[in-house]
Amino acid sequence: MELQALLAKSNALPSIPRVVSEVLSELDADDPSPRKIGQLVATDPALTARMLKLANSAFFNVTRQISSVDDAVGILGFSHVRTLVTAVALSSSFKAVPGVNLEQFWRYSLNTAKACRALAPGLRLNDGAAFTAGLVHAVGDLVMHIGMPEVVAKIDFSVAPLDLKRADAERAHLGYTYADVSAGFAKKWDFPDTIVKALQHQLLPFEGDTHEPMAGVVHMASWRARCQEMNMDREGLTKTFPDVVAILLGLDLEQVLDKDPSEWTSAGELSAFIS
């Protein structure tokens, strides 16, 4: 199936509430308004309820009960509210995907997001936007499994979805990759342009005239999270390290490993996310 045909299957593929894109746009404003964010979220009772459930889970480990969206903004801050809104939208949109272990997928995605958040400040990038980009960077993989399950199953048979060579296999079979689909859906869902570009260029962030540091962060973080899923040892990390992207970001292997999350995603965090 051609990329545009896949993206055009709007009735068969997941959508997210309009309020989510509106909240993300407000969070990307120069001076986000906590009041406006609260008002936007309050227009969707289901979103509000799921946000509060997640906010009070082990995912954020807060010391007191969060009872309203205003509390969430005040206690967690804009960065975590962005995480909440995006996480709720994604977990509710993709409840069952043929051929995908969603527990593994979201664990990997959350770990990528955490690595993005850790790497971003040192490169003077917004850590909240980086976290969101990391969280949604591979959602195209889910879309592809839903939109054309038989075609993608053949790719799965030869190359696992989280294999480091997965994008190469998709390009060889389809002419495009999960990164292209992720970017297309982020644009369809009205995600901020910064995130759309990060997803679009994540595989080749500095190719030709392209210079997208946020995409470079996603590239580096997704490599690290995939290696974590594979329990790769130091020798494997060294051999697979994306050194070209790292050099252009001004990083080396030690600097990237130093930014590993203090805790990789736990069962408690994952349970709250996918419940």
JSON list of N, CA and C in Angstrom, two decimals, residues 190-220:
[
{"chain": "A", "resi": 190, "resn": "ASP", "atom": "N", "xyz": [-2.54, 17.23, 13.99]},
{"chain": "A", "resi": 190, "resn": "ASP", "atom": "CA", "xyz": [-2.24, 18.63, 14.32]},
{"chain": "A", "resi": 190, "resn": "ASP", "atom": "C", "xyz": [-1.23, 18.77, 15.46]},
{"chain": "A", "resi": 191, "resn": "PHE", "atom": "N", "xyz": [-0.25, 17.87, 15.51]},
{"chain": "A", "resi": 191, "resn": "PHE", "atom": "CA", "xyz": [0.84, 18.04, 16.45]},
{"chain": "A", "resi": 191, "resn": "PHE", "atom": "C", "xyz": [1.70, 19.22, 16.00]},
{"chain": "A", "resi": 192, "resn": "PRO", "atom": "N", "xyz": [2.40, 19.86, 16.94]},
{"chain": "A", "resi": 192, "resn": "PRO", "atom": "CA", "xyz": [3.25, 21.00, 16.57]},
{"chain": "A", "resi": 192, "resn": "PRO", "atom": "C", "xyz": [4.28, 20.62, 15.49]},
{"chain": "A", "resi": 193, "resn": "ASP", "atom": "N", "xyz": [4.60, 21.59, 14.65]},
{"chain": "A", "resi": 193, "resn": "ASP", "atom": "CA", "xyz": [5.50, 21.36, 13.52]},
{"chain": "A", "resi": 193, "resn": "ASP", "atom": "C", "xyz": [6.86, 20.85, 13.97]},
{"chain": "A", "resi": 194, "resn": "THR", "atom": "N", "xyz": [7.34, 21.31, 15.12]},
{"chain": "A", "resi": 194, "resn": "THR", "atom": "CA", "xyz": [8.62, 20.85, 15.64]},
{"chain": "A", "resi": 194, "resn": "THR", "atom": "C", "xyz": [8.64, 19.34, 15.81]},
{"chain": "A", "resi": 195, "resn": "ILE", "atom": "N", "xyz": [7.54, 18.79, 16.31]},
{"chain": "A", "resi": 195, "resn": "ILE", "atom": "CA", "xyz": [7.46, 17.35, 16.52]},
{"chain": "A", "resi": 195, "resn": "ILE", "atom": "C", "xyz": [7.30, 16.61, 15.20]},
{"chain": "A", "resi": 196, "resn": "VAL", "atom": "N", "xyz": [6.49, 17.15, 14.30]},
{"chain": "A", "resi": 196, "resn": "VAL", "atom": "CA", "xyz": [6.31, 16.52, 12.98]},
{"chain": "A", "resi": 196, "resn": "VAL", "atom": "C", "xyz": [7.66, 16.39, 12.27]},
{"chain": "A", "resi": 197, "resn": "LYS", "atom": "N", "xyz": [8.45, 17.47, 12.28]},
{"chain": "A", "resi": 197, "resn": "LYS", "atom": "CA", "xyz": [9.77, 17.42, 11.62]},
{"chain": "A", "resi": 197, "resn": "LYS", "atom": "C", "xyz": [10.71, 16.44, 12.30]},
{"chain": "A", "resi": 198, "resn": "ALA", "atom": "N", "xyz": [10.64, 16.38, 13.62]},
{"chain": "A", "resi": 198, "resn": "ALA", "atom": "CA", "xyz": [11.50, 15.43, 14.34]},
{"chain": "A", "resi": 198, "resn": "ALA", "atom": "C", "xyz": [11.19, 14.00, 13.94]},
{"chain": "A", "resi": 199, "resn": "LEU", "atom": "N", "xyz": [9.90, 13.69, 13.77]},
{"chain": "A", "resi": 199, "resn": "LEU", "atom": "CA", "xyz": [9.51, 12.34, 13.37]},
{"chain": "A", "resi": 199, "resn": "LEU", "atom": "C", "xyz": [9.86, 12.09, 11.91]},
{"chain": "A", "resi": 200, "resn": "GLN", "atom": "N", "xyz": [9.63, 13.07, 11.07]},
{"chain": "A", "resi": 200, "resn": "GLN", "atom": "CA", "xyz": [9.88, 12.91, 9.64]},
{"chain": "A", "resi": 200, "resn": "GLN", "atom": "C", "xyz": [11.35, 12.63, 9.33]},
{"chain": "A", "resi": 201, "resn": "HIS", "atom": "N", "xyz": [12.25, 13.29, 10.07]},
{"chain": "A", "resi": 201, "resn": "HIS", "atom": "CA", "xyz": [13.68, 13.20, 9.77]},
{"chain": "A", "resi": 201, "resn": "HIS", "atom": "C", "xyz": [14.46, 12.35, 10.77]},
{"chain": "A", "resi": 202, "resn": "GLN", "atom": "N", "xyz": [13.77, 11.60, 11.62]},
{"chain": "A", "resi": 202, "resn": "GLN", "atom": "CA", "xyz": [14.45, 10.89, 12.71]},
{"chain": "A", "resi": 202, "resn": "GLN", "atom": "C", "xyz": [15.48, 9.87, 12.23]},
{"chain": "A", "resi": 203, "resn": "LEU", "atom": "N", "xyz": [15.28, 9.28, 11.06]},
{"chain": "A", "resi": 203, "resn": "LEU", "atom": "CA", "xyz": [16.22, 8.28, 10.57]},
{"chain": "A", "resi": 203, "resn": "LEU", "atom": "C", "xyz": [17.45, 8.90, 9.94]},
{"chain": "A", "resi": 204, "resn": "LEU", "atom": "N", "xyz": [17.28, 10.07, 9.32]},
{"chain": "A", "resi": 204, "resn": "LEU", "atom": "CA", "xyz": [18.39, 10.78, 8.66]},
{"chain": "A", "resi": 204, "resn": "LEU", "atom": "C", "xyz": [18.31, 12.26, 9.04]},
{"chain": "A", "resi": 205, "resn": "PRO", "atom": "N", "xyz": [18.64, 12.59, 10.27]},
{"chain": "A", "resi": 205, "resn": "PRO", "atom": "CA", "xyz": [18.43, 13.96, 10.76]},
{"chain": "A", "resi": 205, "resn": "PRO", "atom": "C", "xyz": [19.36, 15.01, 10.17]},
{"chain": "A", "resi": 206, "resn": "PHE", "atom": "N", "xyz": [20.46, 14.57, 9.57]},
{"chain": "A", "resi": 206, "resn": "PHE", "atom": "CA", "xyz": [21.43, 15.53, 9.03]},
{"chain": "A", "resi": 206, "resn": "PHE", "atom": "C", "xyz": [21.84, 15.17, 7.61]},
{"chain": "A", "resi": 207, "resn": "GLU", "atom": "N", "xyz": [20.91, 14.65, 6.84]},
{"chain": "A", "resi": 207, "resn": "GLU", "atom": "CA", "xyz": [21.19, 14.22, 5.47]},
{"chain": "A", "resi": 207, "resn": "GLU", "atom": "C", "xyz": [20.94, 15.35, 4.49]},
{"chain": "A", "resi": 208, "resn": "GLY", "atom": "N", "xyz": [21.91, 15.61, 3.59]},
{"chain": "A", "resi": 208, "resn": "GLY", "atom": "CA", "xyz": [21.75, 16.65, 2.59]},
{"chain": "A", "resi": 208, "resn": "GLY", "atom": "C", "xyz": [21.53, 18.02, 3.21]},
{"chain": "A", "resi": 209, "resn": "ASP", "atom": "N", "xyz": [20.42, 18.67, 2.83]},
{"chain": "A", "resi": 209, "resn": "ASP", "atom": "CA", "xyz": [20.11, 20.00, 3.35]},
{"chain": "A", "resi": 209, "resn": "ASP", "atom": "C", "xyz": [19.36, 19.94, 4.69]},
{"chain": "A", "resi": 210, "resn": "THR", "atom": "N", "xyz": [19.10, 18.74, 5.17]},
{"chain": "A", "resi": 210, "resn": "THR", "atom": "CA", "xyz": [18.35, 18.59, 6.42]},
{"chain": "A", "resi": 210, "resn": "THR", "atom": "C", "xyz": [19.27, 18.79, 7.62]},
{"chain": "A", "resi": 211, "resn": "HIS", "atom": "N", "xyz": [18.80, 19.61, 8.56]},
{"chain": "A", "resi": 211, "resn": "HIS", "atom": "CA", "xyz": [19.53, 19.80, 9.81]},
{"chain": "A", "resi": 211, "resn": "HIS", "atom": "C", "xyz": [18.49, 19.93, 10.92]},
{"chain": "A", "resi": 212, "resn": "GLU", "atom": "N", "xyz": [18.16, 18.81, 11.53]},
{"chain": "A", "resi": 212, "resn": "GLU", "atom": "CA", "xyz": [17.10, 18.76, 12.53]},
{"chain": "A", "resi": 212, "resn": "GLU", "atom": "C", "xyz": [17.63, 18.14, 13.83]},
{"chain": "A", "resi": 213, "resn": "PRO", "atom": "N", "xyz": [18.18, 18.97, 14.73]},
{"chain": "A", "resi": 213, "resn": "PRO", "atom": "CA", "xyz": [18.72, 18.44, 15.99]},
{"chain": "A", "resi": 213, "resn": "PRO", "atom": "C", "xyz": [17.71, 17.64, 16.81]},
{"chain": "A", "resi": 214, "resn": "MET", "atom": "N", "xyz": [16.43, 18.07, 16.82]},
{"chain": "A", "resi": 214, "resn": "MET", "atom": "CA", "xyz": [15.42, 17.31, 17.57]},
{"chain": "A", "resi": 214, "resn": "MET", "atom": "C", "xyz": [15.27, 15.91, 16.98]},
{"chain": "A", "resi": 215, "resn": "ALA", "atom": "N", "xyz": [15.31, 15.81, 15.66]},
{"chain": "A", "resi": 215, "resn": "ALA", "atom": "CA", "xyz": [15.27, 14.50, 15.01]},
{"chain": "A", "resi": 215, "resn": "ALA", "atom": "C", "xyz": [16.50, 13.68, 15.38]},
{"chain": "A", "resi": 216, "resn": "GLY", "atom": "N", "xyz": [17.65, 14.35, 15.51]},
{"chain": "A", "resi": 216, "resn": "GLY", "atom": "CA", "xyz": [18.86, 13.68, 15.94]},
{"chain": "A", "resi": 216, "resn": "GLY", "atom": "C", "xyz": [18.74, 13.11, 17.33]},
{"chain": "A", "resi": 217, "resn": "VAL", "atom": "N", "xyz": [18.09, 13.85, 18.21]},
{"chain": "A", "resi": 217, "resn": "VAL", "atom": "CA", "xyz": [17.85, 13.36, 19.58]},
{"chain": "A", "resi": 217, "resn": "VAL", "atom": "C", "xyz": [16.96, 12.12, 19.55]},
{"chain": "A", "resi": 218, "resn": "VAL", "atom": "N", "xyz": [15.90, 12.15, 18.75]},
{"chain": "A", "resi": 218, "resn": "VAL", "atom": "CA", "xyz": [15.02, 10.99, 18.63]},
{"chain": "A", "resi": 218, "resn": "VAL", "atom": "C", "xyz": [15.80, 9.79, 18.08]},
{"chain": "A", "resi": 219, "resn": "HIS", "atom": "N", "xyz": [16.62, 10.05, 17.08]},
{"chain": "A", "resi": 219, "resn": "HIS", "atom": "CA", "xyz": [17.45, 9.00, 16.48]},
{"chain": "A", "resi": 219, "resn": "HIS", "atom": "C", "xyz": [18.32, 8.34, 17.55]},
{"chain": "A", "resi": 220, "resn": "MET", "atom": "N", "xyz": [18.99, 9.16, 18.34]},
{"chain": "A", "resi": 220, "resn": "MET", "atom": "CA", "xyz": [19.90, 8.65, 19.36]},
{"chain": "A", "resi": 220, "resn": "MET", "atom": "C", "xyz": [19.14, 7.93, 20.47]}
]
